Structure formats: C-alpha cells, structure tokens
Amino acid sequence: MTESAGLPLYRWQEIAQDIAEQIRTDRLPVGARLPGERLLCEEYGAALGTIRRAVRELKEQGLIGVVPAKGTYVLRKPQDNEETPPASE
C-alpha cells in the first residue's frame, strides 16, 4: 500500500486512480475502449482480482461501462473534485 493525503491506499485504489487520471487527461478519451483485464494485469503488475476490483470501482463511479462481448469503455470524465473513495474492505 502507498499513501495519499496521509491515508494508506490499496493497490486497486492506486490502479483506479491512475485509470481515472488517464481519463481526466484524455489519454483514455470518452468512448475509448480500455485494455482487457489480462493486459491491465501485465501493465500494472497486478493480480486479476486487483484489476477487477479497480474496474468495479470505476464502474460504480460511472466513469466506465461494460458492453457484453465487446469490452469496457470510457463513459465520462471524472469531475475535478472526484477521487477514488477510501477502501471499505
């Protein structure tokens, strides 16, 4: 875990924040397809469960959506004051 604003972050939170930042800065623009879970595992050096938890968080925030059999897509940019909430687990 690393820290942000003095609070420890779980790995899934770091990944969710990184992807949200990529969306915010248009490296992943609205409508873009996210890489598959396996590619994200490789990119972040993380376990599949960690990637799935990060993706679930972004879906709950409404930033991304899943189209069955098509992929996961960026739906909207995060607001400037939006952050990944602290872990509840």
PDB file of C-alpha atoms in Angstrom:
ATOM      1  CA  MET A   1       0.000   0.000   0.000  1.00  0.00           C
ATOM      2  CA  THR A   2       1.068   3.572  -0.612  1.00  0.00           C
ATOM      3  CA  GLU A   3      -0.249   6.715   0.991  1.00  0.00           C
ATOM      4  CA  SER A   4      -2.337   9.550  -0.370  1.00  0.00           C
ATOM      5  CA  ALA A   5      -3.178  12.541   1.830  1.00  0.00           C
ATOM      6  CA  GLY A   6      -1.867  10.566   4.789  1.00  0.00           C
ATOM      7  CA  LEU A   7      -4.208   7.627   4.231  1.00  0.00           C
ATOM      8  CA  PRO A   8      -2.982   4.242   3.021  1.00  0.00           C
ATOM      9  CA  LEU A   9      -4.216   3.153  -0.414  1.00  0.00           C
ATOM     10  CA  TYR A  10      -4.825  -0.390  -1.521  1.00  0.00           C
ATOM     11  CA  ARG A  11      -3.315  -1.410  -4.860  1.00  0.00           C
ATOM     12  CA  TRP A  12      -6.742  -1.487  -6.527  1.00  0.00           C
ATOM     13  CA  GLN A  13      -7.270   2.134  -5.457  1.00  0.00           C
ATOM     14  CA  GLU A  14      -3.931   3.167  -6.959  1.00  0.00           C
ATOM     15  CA  ILE A  15      -4.878   1.499 -10.230  1.00  0.00           C
ATOM     16  CA  ALA A  16      -8.382   3.004 -10.246  1.00  0.00           C
ATOM     17  CA  GLN A  17      -6.911   6.450  -9.596  1.00  0.00           C
ATOM     18  CA  ASP A  18      -4.361   6.002 -12.371  1.00  0.00           C
ATOM     19  CA  ILE A  19      -7.007   4.975 -14.888  1.00  0.00           C
ATOM     20  CA  ALA A  20      -9.250   7.857 -13.757  1.00  0.00           C
ATOM     21  CA  GLU A  21      -6.304  10.221 -14.296  1.00  0.00           C
ATOM     22  CA  GLN A  22      -5.790   8.797 -17.790  1.00  0.00           C
ATOM     23  CA  ILE A  23      -9.464   9.516 -18.487  1.00  0.00           C
ATOM     24  CA  ARG A  24      -9.200  13.015 -16.980  1.00  0.00           C
ATOM     25  CA  THR A  25      -6.186  13.863 -19.177  1.00  0.00           C
ATOM     26  CA  ASP A  26      -7.687  12.325 -22.343  1.00  0.00           C
ATOM     27  CA  ARG A  27      -5.099   9.579 -22.628  1.00  0.00           C
ATOM     28  CA  LEU A  28      -8.284   7.482 -22.447  1.00  0.00           C
ATOM     29  CA  PRO A  29     -10.913   9.764 -24.018  1.00  0.00           C
ATOM     30  CA  VAL A  30     -14.659   9.318 -23.684  1.00  0.00           C
ATOM     31  CA  GLY A  31     -15.665   6.434 -25.941  1.00  0.00           C
ATOM     32  CA  ALA A  32     -12.246   4.761 -25.791  1.00  0.00           C
ATOM     33  CA  ARG A  33     -12.035   1.041 -25.101  1.00  0.00           C
ATOM     34  CA  LEU A  34      -9.961   0.044 -22.078  1.00  0.00           C
ATOM     35  CA  PRO A  35      -7.367  -2.680 -22.493  1.00  0.00           C
ATOM     36  CA  GLY A  36      -8.544  -6.154 -21.488  1.00  0.00           C
ATOM     37  CA  GLU A  37      -8.095  -7.403 -17.936  1.00  0.00           C
ATOM     38  CA  ARG A  38      -5.090  -9.554 -18.810  1.00  0.00           C
ATOM     39  CA  LEU A  39      -3.308  -6.627 -20.445  1.00  0.00           C
ATOM     40  CA  LEU A  40      -4.066  -4.445 -17.427  1.00  0.00           C
ATOM     41  CA  CYS A  41      -2.623  -7.185 -15.187  1.00  0.00           C
ATOM     42  CA  GLU A  42       0.594  -7.051 -17.186  1.00  0.00           C
ATOM     43  CA  GLU A  43       0.680  -3.258 -17.367  1.00  0.00           C
ATOM     44  CA  TYR A  44       0.229  -2.802 -13.614  1.00  0.00           C
ATOM     45  CA  GLY A  45       1.946  -5.985 -12.465  1.00  0.00           C
ATOM     46  CA  ALA A  46      -1.187  -6.820 -10.503  1.00  0.00           C
ATOM     47  CA  ALA A  47      -3.352  -9.865  -9.923  1.00  0.00           C
ATOM     48  CA  LEU A  48      -6.580 -10.328 -11.859  1.00  0.00           C
ATOM     49  CA  GLY A  49      -8.678  -9.815  -8.714  1.00  0.00           C
ATOM     50  CA  THR A  50      -6.954  -6.487  -8.080  1.00  0.00           C
ATOM     51  CA  ILE A  51      -7.679  -5.298 -11.618  1.00  0.00           C
ATOM     52  CA  ARG A  52     -11.300  -6.434 -11.361  1.00  0.00           C
ATOM     53  CA  ARG A  53     -11.716  -4.517  -8.088  1.00  0.00           C
ATOM     54  CA  ALA A  54     -10.285  -1.350  -9.671  1.00  0.00           C
ATOM     55  CA  VAL A  55     -12.556  -1.723 -12.710  1.00  0.00           C
ATOM     56  CA  ARG A  56     -15.564  -2.331 -10.448  1.00  0.00           C
ATOM     57  CA  GLU A  57     -14.773   0.881  -8.584  1.00  0.00           C
ATOM     58  CA  LEU A  58     -14.601   2.872 -11.814  1.00  0.00           C
ATOM     59  CA  LYS A  59     -17.908   1.347 -12.952  1.00  0.00           C
ATOM     60  CA  GLU A  60     -19.516   2.295  -9.617  1.00  0.00           C
ATOM     61  CA  GLN A  61     -18.291   5.863 -10.156  1.00  0.00           C
ATOM     62  CA  GLY A  62     -19.905   5.834 -13.599  1.00  0.00           C
ATOM     63  CA  LEU A  63     -16.632   6.544 -15.388  1.00  0.00           C
ATOM     64  CA  ILE A  64     -16.630   3.322 -17.396  1.00  0.00           C
ATOM     65  CA  GLY A  65     -19.205   0.838 -18.612  1.00  0.00           C
ATOM     66  CA  VAL A  66     -19.129  -2.704 -19.915  1.00  0.00           C
ATOM     67  CA  VAL A  67     -20.695  -3.739 -23.204  1.00  0.00           C
ATOM     68  CA  PRO A  68     -21.085  -7.531 -23.017  1.00  0.00           C
ATOM     69  CA  ALA A  69     -18.880  -9.368 -25.529  1.00  0.00           C
ATOM     70  CA  LYS A  70     -17.491  -6.015 -26.726  1.00  0.00           C
ATOM     71  CA  GLY A  71     -15.363  -4.559 -23.923  1.00  0.00           C
ATOM     72  CA  THR A  72     -15.132  -1.840 -21.322  1.00  0.00           C
ATOM     73  CA  TYR A  73     -15.473   1.761 -22.453  1.00  0.00           C
ATOM     74  CA  VAL A  74     -14.963   5.228 -21.004  1.00  0.00           C
ATOM     75  CA  LEU A  75     -18.355   6.847 -20.387  1.00  0.00           C
ATOM     76  CA  ARG A  76     -17.381  10.203 -18.935  1.00  0.00           C
ATOM     77  CA  LYS A  77     -14.562  12.224 -17.455  1.00  0.00           C
ATOM     78  CA  PRO A  78     -14.294  12.474 -13.678  1.00  0.00           C
ATOM     79  CA  GLN A  79     -15.098  15.815 -12.089  1.00  0.00           C
ATOM     80  CA  ASP A  80     -12.107  17.752 -10.754  1.00  0.00           C
ATOM     81  CA  ASN A  81     -13.196  17.114  -7.164  1.00  0.00           C
ATOM     82  CA  GLU A  82     -13.861  13.386  -7.723  1.00  0.00           C
ATOM     83  CA  GLU A  83     -11.489  10.908  -6.106  1.00  0.00           C
ATOM     84  CA  THR A  84     -11.495   7.179  -5.574  1.00  0.00           C
ATOM     85  CA  PRO A  85     -13.140   6.765  -2.169  1.00  0.00           C
ATOM     86  CA  PRO A  86     -11.254   5.096   0.689  1.00  0.00           C
ATOM     87  CA  ALA A  87     -11.400   1.326   0.916  1.00  0.00           C
ATOM     88  CA  SER A  88     -14.374  -0.083   2.747  1.00  0.00           C
ATOM     89  CA  GLU A  89     -12.859  -3.555   2.850  1.00  0.00           C
TER      90      GLU A  89
END
